[in-house]
């Protein structure tokens, strides 16, 4: 419903040419005609149309030149229904031919806002342009929230923060009539500091957030995240060991209760329009719960793995992803044990 419209203009005489045409369409459309419209109005509870009213309308069929729709619209008008509310009910009805009877044919949105992904701190620009009888009025919304700075065809937010991620839409008013643009999704990425200086939204798809290697214990939650700046908004598809992962089409890949079958080399394919790119490939190693139960993930590089081996007195390098992760766990247990022995007991 469009609550911000002016709703004081009640339904006029059913002899109005537009309403006469509307009644003719509703009378001749089974399934999406006057009877279904009456059910929708009754469910709305503002302009109740009870079963007795529907029965009265249906009897009009028996009269010469009788019109059930004409009586229905007259009853709605007597109960305070306006042209704007009637438009809302016709949209719910889903009868485009009926809606066109009241919709100004010259009001058209010719430029739709595009979904976009950009970095935190960059400038957001969304555009919506309509043609029709003057004056045209524009109003931007984020979800259901009306934006105070959104009364022009172009919505501009400088230095956009991550909290401005969401869905945006523009309404164009022309008198008592209006049209909505398509929804535009805005994804604001909080990229690591090195990315801020080199990434810009110049029409090219760019990876801003790279996934990081993960070393976990069986049963932990595996979380890999990536992100790219681009317009239209990028699409994601994760892969493991070169194989596509079904239903893994979000920026963040989450696998609960990971097991050793989930370890491997992960990367994500990112597309935007006709452009395509890949993230870096990262290793995920998962060790069995042999010593302790940890709930978090351990992140490290291959150099750190080798350093851990030397510090632990182990001369051989990790021979597999699982042994590398186990080595990390063993070091953690060893450090915790030394810490507890060094802490004097309270007596």
XYZ file of N, CA and C in Angstrom, residues 25 69 72 77 120 125 127 130 133 155 181 199 231 242 269-270 273 293 301 324 328:
63
model
N -14.695 -3.900 -17.631
C -13.612 -4.895 -17.557
C -13.848 -5.863 -16.411
N -20.227 -4.618 -10.881
C -19.072 -3.775 -10.553
C -19.492 -2.351 -10.230
N -20.786 -2.277 -6.751
C -19.680 -2.492 -5.820
C -18.866 -1.212 -5.635
N -17.368 3.693 -2.531
C -17.277 5.144 -2.438
C -18.073 5.694 -1.265
N 32.972 0.425 1.512
C 32.650 1.390 2.556
C 33.490 2.654 2.355
N 25.530 6.155 -5.849
C 24.652 6.891 -6.755
C 23.612 5.924 -7.318
N 19.903 6.028 -9.648
C 19.140 6.930 -10.521
C 17.815 6.306 -10.927
N 11.651 9.281 -14.833
C 10.326 9.000 -15.382
C 9.921 10.101 -16.349
N 3.158 13.606 -17.363
C 2.657 14.971 -17.193
C 3.338 15.640 -16.009
N 19.654 9.624 -6.270
C 19.937 9.486 -4.842
C 21.448 9.412 -4.665
N 9.709 2.202 -8.974
C 10.814 1.633 -9.737
C 11.030 0.182 -9.306
N 40.975 0.259 -4.602
C 39.743 -0.157 -5.242
C 38.868 1.046 -5.558
N 29.090 -3.239 -10.623
C 27.725 -2.865 -10.990
C 27.455 -3.432 -12.386
N 38.073 -27.551 -7.314
C 37.655 -27.440 -8.707
C 36.226 -27.835 -8.987
N 34.014 -18.056 -7.698
C 33.868 -17.377 -8.987
C 32.875 -16.228 -8.817
N 33.238 -15.040 -9.291
C 32.400 -13.856 -9.142
C 32.104 -13.288 -10.522
N 27.427 -8.729 -14.700
C 27.165 -8.454 -16.101
C 27.919 -9.459 -16.956
N 38.421 -30.277 22.561
C 37.323 -29.814 21.720
C 37.360 -28.307 21.665
N 49.357 -19.173 8.143
C 49.968 -19.389 6.841
C 50.826 -20.654 6.891
N 48.543 -30.981 9.877
C 48.878 -29.584 10.148
C 47.916 -28.994 11.170
N 48.594 -27.748 15.281
C 48.182 -26.494 15.917
C 47.461 -26.748 17.229
